[in-house]
Amino acid sequence: MRRVPVPAPRRHRTLGRVVALCVASALLTACGRSVTDGGESGRMPGAPTGVTAAAGSATSVHVMWNAAPAASGVAGYEVYRGPTKVKDVPASEHMVDVTRLSPSTTYVFTVRARDTDGRLGPRSRSVRATTPAAVVDHSAPSRPLDAHGRAVGSRAAQLSWSPSTDDRGVVSYDVYQARTKIHSVGGNQTATVVTGLRPGTRYSFTVRARDAADNLSPASTAVRLTTAPGSDDGRATAPSAFRATTHRADGSHYLDLSWVPPRTDGVVTRYQVQLDGQPATSLVWGGTAPREKASYSFFVGLGFESRKRLHRKGPGHTLRPGPFSFP
């Protein structure tokens, strides 16, 4: 058991404030935000970034965006065509095909993140895509040939292939990881970079060409590669399932924190607690750091009755709270 003194100026103002828990290192700080005493998250999700839209066929558009960090509190995304919501997407995904569109039409798309309390963040920037003209076409494009790729560090892969042929023209290429479509690029593009991969992991990718009539080519030969081992780059280092509750004992209030340590290449032994975005204290495990679930509890203020009793004792008397304690 290690004990760290409480920073006194922070104690009596903790309840009702936003608490954040960060993994602290020399190179990165990734935070998880708490659910406060009132049961609501301290901050709504931000606007999704990196939103793109590209026609997949005469009647579909592929919309993509950057995934939110795992511990950001995002439970899902809502995709809008103009003012109308057209898709709900779980937090584990960050792309969608919007279908049943009209040929030769320009559409505007935005994306909003929804947190675990059901609150919607602001809209992303607007992106536009124009569907090509409809054609009568019953012939699928040819199979993409010469598919090959290489790992780019520990979290990305670069893929390329030779262009397919089609009697009406290729509109897009779909990239699959195993049997799941994960990406799409325009028909004039024969290379792409797939991001968000895991270090030291083996992957298999294939590519299929699509024409304006939504005909799909056969899959290319599989591109198999293994990402490089390496240290975590910060995107998955925020503690998850971070919660803050309070309890009262002996006339005093206590803040109870709990979280799931991030899955990193090593064991996380140091955390930083923030109040309203400002560092409050650091926790350093001297023994075996928890891997599955961690918890931490500390004094935050006296209850009304305790303060009244203390006032009756007159000046010169103080009630000292106990120190921070953790495993």
mmCIF file with all atom_site columns, N, CA, C and O in Angstrom, residues 25-70:
data_model
loop_
_atom_site.group_PDB
_atom_site.id
_atom_site.type_symbol
_atom_site.label_atom_id
_atom_site.label_alt_id
_atom_site.label_comp_id
_atom_site.label_asym_id
_atom_site.label_entity_id
_atom_site.label_seq_id
_atom_site.pdbx_PDB_ins_code
_atom_site.Cartn_x
_atom_site.Cartn_y
_atom_site.Cartn_z
_atom_site.occupancy
_atom_site.B_iso_or_equiv
_atom_site.pdbx_formal_charge
_atom_site.auth_seq_id
_atom_site.auth_comp_id
_atom_site.auth_asym_id
_atom_site.auth_atom_id
_atom_site.pdbx_PDB_model_num
ATOM 1   N N  . SER A 1 25 ? 2.916   9.489  -19.648 1.00 0.00 ? 25 SER A N  1
ATOM 2   C CA . SER A 1 25 ? 4.240   9.043  -20.068 1.00 0.00 ? 25 SER A CA 1
ATOM 3   C C  . SER A 1 25 ? 4.974   10.244 -20.633 1.00 0.00 ? 25 SER A C  1
ATOM 4   O O  . SER A 1 25 ? 4.421   11.325 -20.770 1.00 0.00 ? 25 SER A O  1
ATOM 5   N N  . ALA A 1 26 ? 6.219   10.046 -20.986 1.00 0.00 ? 26 ALA A N  1
ATOM 6   C CA . ALA A 1 26 ? 7.010   11.158 -21.499 1.00 0.00 ? 26 ALA A CA 1
ATOM 7   C C  . ALA A 1 26 ? 6.559   11.587 -22.885 1.00 0.00 ? 26 ALA A C  1
ATOM 8   O O  . ALA A 1 26 ? 6.813   12.693 -23.310 1.00 0.00 ? 26 ALA A O  1
ATOM 9   N N  . LEU A 1 27 ? 5.863   10.685 -23.610 1.00 0.00 ? 27 LEU A N  1
ATOM 10  C CA . LEU A 1 27 ? 5.541   10.977 -24.997 1.00 0.00 ? 27 LEU A CA 1
ATOM 11  C C  . LEU A 1 27 ? 4.074   11.230 -25.244 1.00 0.00 ? 27 LEU A C  1
ATOM 12  O O  . LEU A 1 27 ? 3.708   11.796 -26.263 1.00 0.00 ? 27 LEU A O  1
ATOM 13  N N  . LEU A 1 28 ? 3.199   10.796 -24.341 1.00 0.00 ? 28 LEU A N  1
ATOM 14  C CA . LEU A 1 28 ? 1.780   10.921 -24.647 1.00 0.00 ? 28 LEU A CA 1
ATOM 15  C C  . LEU A 1 28 ? 0.984   11.045 -23.371 1.00 0.00 ? 28 LEU A C  1
ATOM 16  O O  . LEU A 1 28 ? 1.396   10.681 -22.298 1.00 0.00 ? 28 LEU A O  1
ATOM 17  N N  . THR A 1 29 ? -0.204  11.606 -23.526 1.00 0.00 ? 29 THR A N  1
ATOM 18  C CA . THR A 1 29 ? -1.183  11.618 -22.451 1.00 0.00 ? 29 THR A CA 1
ATOM 19  C C  . THR A 1 29 ? -2.540  11.368 -23.083 1.00 0.00 ? 29 THR A C  1
ATOM 20  O O  . THR A 1 29 ? -3.013  12.184 -23.866 1.00 0.00 ? 29 THR A O  1
ATOM 21  N N  . ALA A 1 30 ? -3.151  10.231 -22.767 1.00 0.00 ? 30 ALA A N  1
ATOM 22  C CA . ALA A 1 30 ? -4.468  9.897  -23.294 1.00 0.00 ? 30 ALA A CA 1
ATOM 23  C C  . ALA A 1 30 ? -5.412  9.746  -22.120 1.00 0.00 ? 30 ALA A C  1
ATOM 24  O O  . ALA A 1 30 ? -5.100  9.076  -21.155 1.00 0.00 ? 30 ALA A O  1
ATOM 25  N N  . CYS A 1 31 ? -6.573  10.408 -22.191 1.00 0.00 ? 31 CYS A N  1
ATOM 26  C CA . CYS A 1 31 ? -7.451  10.495 -21.027 1.00 0.00 ? 31 CYS A CA 1
ATOM 27  C C  . CYS A 1 31 ? -8.773  9.788  -21.264 1.00 0.00 ? 31 CYS A C  1
ATOM 28  O O  . CYS A 1 31 ? -9.276  9.743  -22.375 1.00 0.00 ? 31 CYS A O  1
ATOM 29  N N  . GLY A 1 32 ? -9.336  9.291  -20.165 1.00 0.00 ? 32 GLY A N  1
ATOM 30  C CA . GLY A 1 32 ? -10.701 8.801  -20.160 1.00 0.00 ? 32 GLY A CA 1
ATOM 31  C C  . GLY A 1 32 ? -11.495 9.672  -19.218 1.00 0.00 ? 32 GLY A C  1
ATOM 32  O O  . GLY A 1 32 ? -11.036 9.987  -18.126 1.00 0.00 ? 32 GLY A O  1
ATOM 33  N N  . ARG A 1 33 ? -12.706 10.084 -19.614 1.00 0.00 ? 33 ARG A N  1
ATOM 34  C CA . ARG A 1 33 ? -13.503 10.958 -18.772 1.00 0.00 ? 33 ARG A CA 1
ATOM 35  C C  . ARG A 1 33 ? -14.514 10.156 -17.971 1.00 0.00 ? 33 ARG A C  1
ATOM 36  O O  . ARG A 1 33 ? -14.993 9.125  -18.401 1.00 0.00 ? 33 ARG A O  1
ATOM 37  N N  . SER A 1 34 ? -14.846 10.712 -16.831 1.00 0.00 ? 34 SER A N  1
ATOM 38  C CA . SER A 1 34 ? -15.712 9.997  -15.906 1.00 0.00 ? 34 SER A CA 1
ATOM 39  C C  . SER A 1 34 ? -17.177 10.255 -16.160 1.00 0.00 ? 34 SER A C  1
ATOM 40  O O  . SER A 1 34 ? -17.554 11.170 -16.877 1.00 0.00 ? 34 SER A O  1
ATOM 41  N N  . VAL A 1 35 ? -18.012 9.436  -15.543 1.00 0.00 ? 35 VAL A N  1
ATOM 42  C CA . VAL A 1 35 ? -19.402 9.764  -15.358 1.00 0.00 ? 35 VAL A CA 1
ATOM 43  C C  . VAL A 1 35 ? -19.487 10.430 -13.996 1.00 0.00 ? 35 VAL A C  1
ATOM 44  O O  . VAL A 1 35 ? -19.051 9.878  -12.994 1.00 0.00 ? 35 VAL A O  1
ATOM 45  N N  . THR A 1 36 ? -20.018 11.643 -13.912 1.00 0.00 ? 36 THR A N  1
ATOM 46  C CA . THR A 1 36 ? -19.985 12.418 -12.693 1.00 0.00 ? 36 THR A CA 1
ATOM 47  C C  . THR A 1 36 ? -21.059 11.980 -11.724 1.00 0.00 ? 36 THR A C  1
ATOM 48  O O  . THR A 1 36 ? -21.869 11.103 -12.012 1.00 0.00 ? 36 THR A O  1
ATOM 49  N N  . ASP A 1 37 ? -21.088 12.655 -10.583 1.00 0.00 ? 37 ASP A N  1
ATOM 50  C CA . ASP A 1 37 ? -22.021 12.280 -9.529  1.00 0.00 ? 37 ASP A CA 1
ATOM 51  C C  . ASP A 1 37 ? -23.455 12.319 -9.991  1.00 0.00 ? 37 ASP A C  1
ATOM 52  O O  . ASP A 1 37 ? -24.293 11.569 -9.521  1.00 0.00 ? 37 ASP A O  1
ATOM 53  N N  . GLY A 1 38 ? -23.786 13.192 -10.940 1.00 0.00 ? 38 GLY A N  1
ATOM 54  C CA . GLY A 1 38 ? -25.146 13.272 -11.444 1.00 0.00 ? 38 GLY A CA 1
ATOM 55  C C  . GLY A 1 38 ? -25.458 12.211 -12.464 1.00 0.00 ? 38 GLY A C  1
ATOM 56  O O  . GLY A 1 38 ? -26.573 12.143 -12.965 1.00 0.00 ? 38 GLY A O  1
ATOM 57  N N  . GLY A 1 39 ? -24.475 11.378 -12.863 1.00 0.00 ? 39 GLY A N  1
ATOM 58  C CA . GLY A 1 39 ? -24.728 10.286 -13.790 1.00 0.00 ? 39 GLY A CA 1
ATOM 59  C C  . GLY A 1 39 ? -24.524 10.648 -15.234 1.00 0.00 ? 39 GLY A C  1
ATOM 60  O O  . GLY A 1 39 ? -24.811 9.860  -16.116 1.00 0.00 ? 39 GLY A O  1
ATOM 61  N N  . GLU A 1 40 ? -24.050 11.864 -15.550 1.00 0.00 ? 40 GLU A N  1
ATOM 62  C CA . GLU A 1 40 ? -23.840 12.260 -16.925 1.00 0.00 ? 40 GLU A CA 1
ATOM 63  C C  . GLU A 1 40 ? -22.364 12.417 -17.199 1.00 0.00 ? 40 GLU A C  1
ATOM 64  O O  . GLU A 1 40 ? -21.579 12.744 -16.323 1.00 0.00 ? 40 GLU A O  1
ATOM 65  N N  . SER A 1 41 ? -21.973 12.192 -18.446 1.00 0.00 ? 41 SER A N  1
ATOM 66  C CA . SER A 1 41 ? -20.578 12.359 -18.825 1.00 0.00 ? 41 SER A CA 1
ATOM 67  C C  . SER A 1 41 ? -20.180 13.812 -18.675 1.00 0.00 ? 41 SER A C  1
ATOM 68  O O  . SER A 1 41 ? -20.982 14.723 -18.825 1.00 0.00 ? 41 SER A O  1
ATOM 69  N N  . GLY A 1 42 ? -18.896 14.039 -18.398 1.00 0.00 ? 42 GLY A N  1
ATOM 70  C CA . GLY A 1 42 ? -18.438 15.394 -18.165 1.00 0.00 ? 42 GLY A CA 1
ATOM 71  C C  . GLY A 1 42 ? -18.411 16.235 -19.419 1.00 0.00 ? 42 GLY A C  1
ATOM 72  O O  . GLY A 1 42 ? -18.475 17.447 -19.334 1.00 0.00 ? 42 GLY A O  1
ATOM 73  N N  . ARG A 1 43 ? -18.325 15.639 -20.594 1.00 0.00 ? 43 ARG A N  1
ATOM 74  C CA . ARG A 1 43 ? -18.215 16.417 -21.820 1.00 0.00 ? 43 ARG A CA 1
ATOM 75  C C  . ARG A 1 43 ? -18.851 15.653 -22.956 1.00 0.00 ? 43 ARG A C  1
ATOM 76  O O  . ARG A 1 43 ? -18.692 14.443 -23.076 1.00 0.00 ? 43 ARG A O  1
ATOM 77  N N  . MET A 1 44 ? -19.598 16.363 -23.809 1.00 0.00 ? 44 MET A N  1
ATOM 78  C CA . MET A 1 44 ? -20.203 15.713 -24.961 1.00 0.00 ? 44 MET A CA 1
ATOM 79  C C  . MET A 1 44 ? -19.120 15.341 -25.971 1.00 0.00 ? 44 MET A C  1
ATOM 80  O O  . MET A 1 44 ? -18.051 15.950 -25.993 1.00 0.00 ? 44 MET A O  1
ATOM 81  N N  . PRO A 1 45 ? -19.391 14.348 -26.827 1.00 0.00 ? 45 PRO A N  1
ATOM 82  C CA . PRO A 1 45 ? -18.390 13.993 -27.840 1.00 0.00 ? 45 PRO A CA 1
ATOM 83  C C  . PRO A 1 45 ? -18.184 15.122 -28.824 1.00 0.00 ? 45 PRO A C  1
ATOM 84  O O  . PRO A 1 45 ? -19.089 15.912 -29.089 1.00 0.00 ? 45 PRO A O  1
ATOM 85  N N  . GLY A 1 46 ? -16.972 15.194 -29.358 1.00 0.00 ? 46 GLY A N  1
ATOM 86  C CA . GLY A 1 46 ? -16.667 16.221 -30.335 1.00 0.00 ? 46 GLY A CA 1
ATOM 87  C C  . GLY A 1 46 ? -17.136 15.833 -31.724 1.00 0.00 ? 46 GLY A C  1
ATOM 88  O O  . GLY A 1 46 ? -17.642 14.730 -31.968 1.00 0.00 ? 46 GLY A O  1
ATOM 89  N N  . ALA A 1 47 ? -16.977 16.748 -32.655 1.00 0.00 ? 47 ALA A N  1
ATOM 90  C CA . ALA A 1 47 ? -17.366 16.482 -34.038 1.00 0.00 ? 47 ALA A CA 1
ATOM 91  C C  . ALA A 1 47 ? -16.393 15.492 -34.668 1.00 0.00 ? 47 ALA A C  1
ATOM 92  O O  . ALA A 1 47 ? -15.180 15.630 -34.526 1.00 0.00 ? 47 ALA A O  1
ATOM 93  N N  . PRO A 1 48 ? -16.887 14.456 -35.357 1.00 0.00 ? 48 PRO A N  1
ATOM 94  C CA . PRO A 1 48 ? -15.998 13.506 -36.035 1.00 0.00 ? 48 PRO A CA 1
ATOM 95  C C  . PRO A 1 48 ? -15.113 14.229 -37.051 1.00 0.00 ? 48 PRO A C  1
ATOM 96  O O  . PRO A 1 48 ? -15.535 15.193 -37.695 1.00 0.00 ? 48 PRO A O  1
ATOM 97  N N  . THR A 1 49 ? -13.882 13.756 -37.183 1.00 0.00 ? 49 THR A N  1
ATOM 98  C CA . THR A 1 49 ? -12.922 14.376 -38.095 1.00 0.00 ? 49 THR A CA 1
ATOM 99  C C  . THR A 1 49 ? -12.619 13.435 -39.259 1.00 0.00 ? 49 THR A C  1
ATOM 100 O O  . THR A 1 49 ? -12.948 12.248 -39.230 1.00 0.00 ? 49 THR A O  1
ATOM 101 N N  . GLY A 1 50 ? -11.972 13.974 -40.274 1.00 0.00 ? 50 GLY A N  1
ATOM 102 C CA . GLY A 1 50 ? -11.544 13.166 -41.410 1.00 0.00 ? 50 GLY A CA 1
ATOM 103 C C  . GLY A 1 50 ? -12.674 12.588 -42.231 1.00 0.00 ? 50 GLY A C  1
ATOM 104 O O  . GLY A 1 50 ? -12.531 11.525 -42.839 1.00 0.00 ? 50 GLY A O  1
ATOM 105 N N  . VAL A 1 51 ? -13.822 13.267 -42.288 1.00 0.00 ? 51 VAL A N  1
ATOM 106 C CA . VAL A 1 51 ? -14.977 12.740 -43.010 1.00 0.00 ? 51 VAL A CA 1
ATOM 107 C C  . VAL A 1 51 ? -14.759 12.881 -44.516 1.00 0.00 ? 51 VAL A C  1
ATOM 108 O O  . VAL A 1 51 ? -14.368 13.945 -45.011 1.00 0.00 ? 51 VAL A O  1
ATOM 109 N N  . THR A 1 52 ? -15.006 11.794 -45.243 1.00 0.00 ? 52 THR A N  1
ATOM 110 C CA . THR A 1 52 ? -14.921 11.803 -46.708 1.00 0.00 ? 52 THR A CA 1
ATOM 111 C C  . THR A 1 52 ? -16.145 11.107 -47.279 1.00 0.00 ? 52 THR A C  1
ATOM 112 O O  . THR A 1 52 ? -16.797 10.301 -46.602 1.00 0.00 ? 52 THR A O  1
ATOM 113 N N  . ALA A 1 53 ? -16.463 11.411 -48.520 1.00 0.00 ? 53 ALA A N  1
ATOM 114 C CA . ALA A 1 53 ? -17.576 10.760 -49.215 1.00 0.00 ? 53 ALA A CA 1
ATOM 115 C C  . ALA A 1 53 ? -17.195 10.562 -50.669 1.00 0.00 ? 53 ALA A C  1
ATOM 116 O O  . ALA A 1 53 ? -16.632 11.467 -51.303 1.00 0.00 ? 53 ALA A O  1
ATOM 117 N N  . ALA A 1 54 ? -17.471 9.384  -51.206 1.00 0.00 ? 54 ALA A N  1
ATOM 118 C CA . ALA A 1 54 ? -17.161 9.082  -52.608 1.00 0.00 ? 54 ALA A CA 1
ATOM 119 C C  . ALA A 1 54 ? -18.245 8.169  -53.165 1.00 0.00 ? 54 ALA A C  1
ATOM 120 O O  . ALA A 1 54 ? -18.733 7.266  -52.468 1.00 0.00 ? 54 ALA A O  1
ATOM 121 N N  . ALA A 1 55 ? -18.631 8.405  -54.404 1.00 0.00 ? 55 ALA A N  1
ATOM 122 C CA . ALA A 1 55 ? -19.648 7.564  -55.038 1.00 0.00 ? 55 ALA A CA 1
ATOM 123 C C  . ALA A 1 55 ? -19.144 6.140  -55.164 1.00 0.00 ? 55 ALA A C  1
ATOM 124 O O  . ALA A 1 55 ? -18.014 5.897  -55.591 1.00 0.00 ? 55 ALA A O  1
ATOM 125 N N  . GLY A 1 56 ? -19.999 5.186  -54.769 1.00 0.00 ? 56 GLY A N  1
ATOM 126 C CA . GLY A 1 56 ? -19.660 3.777  -54.937 1.00 0.00 ? 56 GLY A CA 1
ATOM 127 C C  . GLY A 1 56 ? -20.293 3.193  -56.173 1.00 0.00 ? 56 GLY A C  1
ATOM 128 O O  . GLY A 1 56 ? -19.811 2.211  -56.739 1.00 0.00 ? 56 GLY A O  1
ATOM 129 N N  . SER A 1 57 ? -21.402 3.792  -56.594 1.00 0.00 ? 57 SER A N  1
ATOM 130 C CA . SER A 1 57 ? -22.117 3.382  -57.803 1.00 0.00 ? 57 SER A CA 1
ATOM 131 C C  . SER A 1 57 ? -23.075 4.505  -58.151 1.00 0.00 ? 57 SER A C  1
ATOM 132 O O  . SER A 1 57 ? -23.043 5.575  -57.533 1.00 0.00 ? 57 SER A O  1
ATOM 133 N N  . ALA A 1 58 ? -23.962 4.275  -59.115 1.00 0.00 ? 58 ALA A N  1
ATOM 134 C CA . ALA A 1 58 ? -24.932 5.301  -59.484 1.00 0.00 ? 58 ALA A CA 1
ATOM 135 C C  . ALA A 1 58 ? -25.960 5.538  -58.391 1.00 0.00 ? 58 ALA A C  1
ATOM 136 O O  . ALA A 1 58 ? -26.648 6.571  -58.393 1.00 0.00 ? 58 ALA A O  1
ATOM 137 N N  . THR A 1 59 ? -26.067 4.616  -57.447 1.00 0.00 ? 59 THR A N  1
ATOM 138 C CA . THR A 1 59 ? -27.091 4.739  -56.399 1.00 0.00 ? 59 THR A CA 1
ATOM 139 C C  . THR A 1 59 ? -26.532 4.624  -54.983 1.00 0.00 ? 59 THR A C  1
ATOM 140 O O  . THR A 1 59 ? -27.289 4.421  -54.036 1.00 0.00 ? 59 THR A O  1
ATOM 141 N N  . SER A 1 60 ? -25.218 4.742  -54.807 1.00 0.00 ? 60 SER A N  1
ATOM 142 C CA . SER A 1 60 ? -24.646 4.620  -53.466 1.00 0.00 ? 60 SER A CA 1
ATOM 143 C C  . SER A 1 60 ? -23.442 5.533  -53.308 1.00 0.00 ? 60 SER A C  1
ATOM 144 O O  . SER A 1 60 ? -22.742 5.854  -54.278 1.00 0.00 ? 60 SER A O  1
ATOM 145 N N  . VAL A 1 61 ? -23.208 5.943  -52.050 1.00 0.00 ? 61 VAL A N  1
ATOM 146 C CA . VAL A 1 61 ? -22.048 6.755  -51.685 1.00 0.00 ? 61 VAL A CA 1
ATOM 147 C C  . VAL A 1 61 ? -21.417 6.134  -50.450 1.00 0.00 ? 61 VAL A C  1
ATOM 148 O O  . VAL A 1 61 ? -22.112 5.748  -49.501 1.00 0.00 ? 61 VAL A O  1
ATOM 149 N N  . HIS A 1 62 ? -20.100 6.056  -50.453 1.00 0.00 ? 62 HIS A N  1
ATOM 150 C CA . HIS A 1 62 ? -19.345 5.507  -49.331 1.00 0.00 ? 62 HIS A CA 1
ATOM 151 C C  . HIS A 1 62 ? -18.861 6.660  -48.466 1.00 0.00 ? 62 HIS A C  1
ATOM 152 O O  . HIS A 1 62 ? -18.136 7.538  -48.939 1.00 0.00 ? 62 HIS A O  1
ATOM 153 N N  . VAL A 1 63 ? -19.278 6.689  -47.200 1.00 0.00 ? 63 VAL A N  1
ATOM 154 C CA . VAL A 1 63 ? -18.904 7.747  -46.264 1.00 0.00 ? 63 VAL A CA 1
ATOM 155 C C  . VAL A 1 63 ? -17.973 7.158  -45.208 1.00 0.00 ? 63 VAL A C  1
ATOM 156 O O  . VAL A 1 63 ? -18.257 6.097  -44.646 1.00 0.00 ? 63 VAL A O  1
ATOM 157 N N  . MET A 1 64 ? -16.864 7.842  -44.934 1.00 0.00 ? 64 MET A N  1
ATOM 158 C CA . MET A 1 64 ? -15.888 7.393  -43.940 1.00 0.00 ? 64 MET A CA 1
ATOM 159 C C  . MET A 1 64 ? -15.498 8.554  -43.038 1.00 0.00 ? 64 MET A C  1
ATOM 160 O O  . MET A 1 64 ? -15.625 9.718  -43.403 1.00 0.00 ? 64 MET A O  1
ATOM 161 N N  . TRP A 1 65 ? -14.999 8.230  -41.845 1.00 0.00 ? 65 TRP A N  1
ATOM 162 C CA . TRP A 1 65 ? -14.513 9.232  -40.905 1.00 0.00 ? 65 TRP A CA 1
ATOM 163 C C  . TRP A 1 65 ? -13.505 8.585  -39.967 1.00 0.00 ? 65 TRP A C  1
ATOM 164 O O  . TRP A 1 65 ? -13.383 7.360  -39.910 1.00 0.00 ? 65 TRP A O  1
ATOM 165 N N  . ASN A 1 66 ? -12.791 9.405  -39.215 1.00 0.00 ? 66 ASN A N  1
ATOM 166 C CA . ASN A 1 66 ? -11.829 8.878  -38.243 1.00 0.00 ? 66 ASN A CA 1
ATOM 167 C C  . ASN A 1 66 ? -12.568 8.351  -37.023 1.00 0.00 ? 66 ASN A C  1
ATOM 168 O O  . ASN A 1 66 ? -13.455 9.019  -36.484 1.00 0.00 ? 66 ASN A O  1
ATOM 169 N N  . ALA A 1 67 ? -12.189 7.157  -36.590 1.00 0.00 ? 67 ALA A N  1
ATOM 170 C CA . ALA A 1 67 ? -12.825 6.580  -35.416 1.00 0.00 ? 67 ALA A CA 1
ATOM 171 C C  . ALA A 1 67 ? -12.427 7.355  -34.170 1.00 0.00 ? 67 ALA A C  1
ATOM 172 O O  . ALA A 1 67 ? -11.291 7.810  -34.039 1.00 0.00 ? 67 ALA A O  1
ATOM 173 N N  . ALA A 1 68 ? -13.359 7.500  -33.242 1.00 0.00 ? 68 ALA A N  1
ATOM 174 C CA . ALA A 1 68 ? -13.056 8.140  -31.962 1.00 0.00 ? 68 ALA A CA 1
ATOM 175 C C  . ALA A 1 68 ? -12.203 7.203  -31.116 1.00 0.00 ? 68 ALA A C  1
ATOM 176 O O  . ALA A 1 68 ? -12.279 5.982  -31.271 1.00 0.00 ? 68 ALA A O  1
ATOM 177 N N  . PRO A 1 69 ? -11.353 7.745  -30.230 1.00 0.00 ? 69 PRO A N  1
ATOM 178 C CA . PRO A 1 69 ? -10.575 6.876  -29.332 1.00 0.00 ? 69 PRO A CA 1
ATOM 179 C C  . PRO A 1 69 ? -11.477 5.937  -28.555 1.00 0.00 ? 69 PRO A C  1
ATOM 180 O O  . PRO A 1 69 ? -12.625 6.259  -28.248 1.00 0.00 ? 69 PRO A O  1
ATOM 181 N N  . ALA A 1 70 ? -10.937 4.776  -28.205 1.00 0.00 ? 70 ALA A N  1
ATOM 182 C CA . ALA A 1 70 ? -11.752 3.744  -27.569 1.00 0.00 ? 70 ALA A CA 1
ATOM 183 C C  . ALA A 1 70 ? -12.391 4.203  -26.271 1.00 0.00 ? 70 ALA A C  1
ATOM 184 O O  . ALA A 1 70 ? -13.459 3.749  -25.902 1.00 0.00 ? 70 ALA A O  1
#
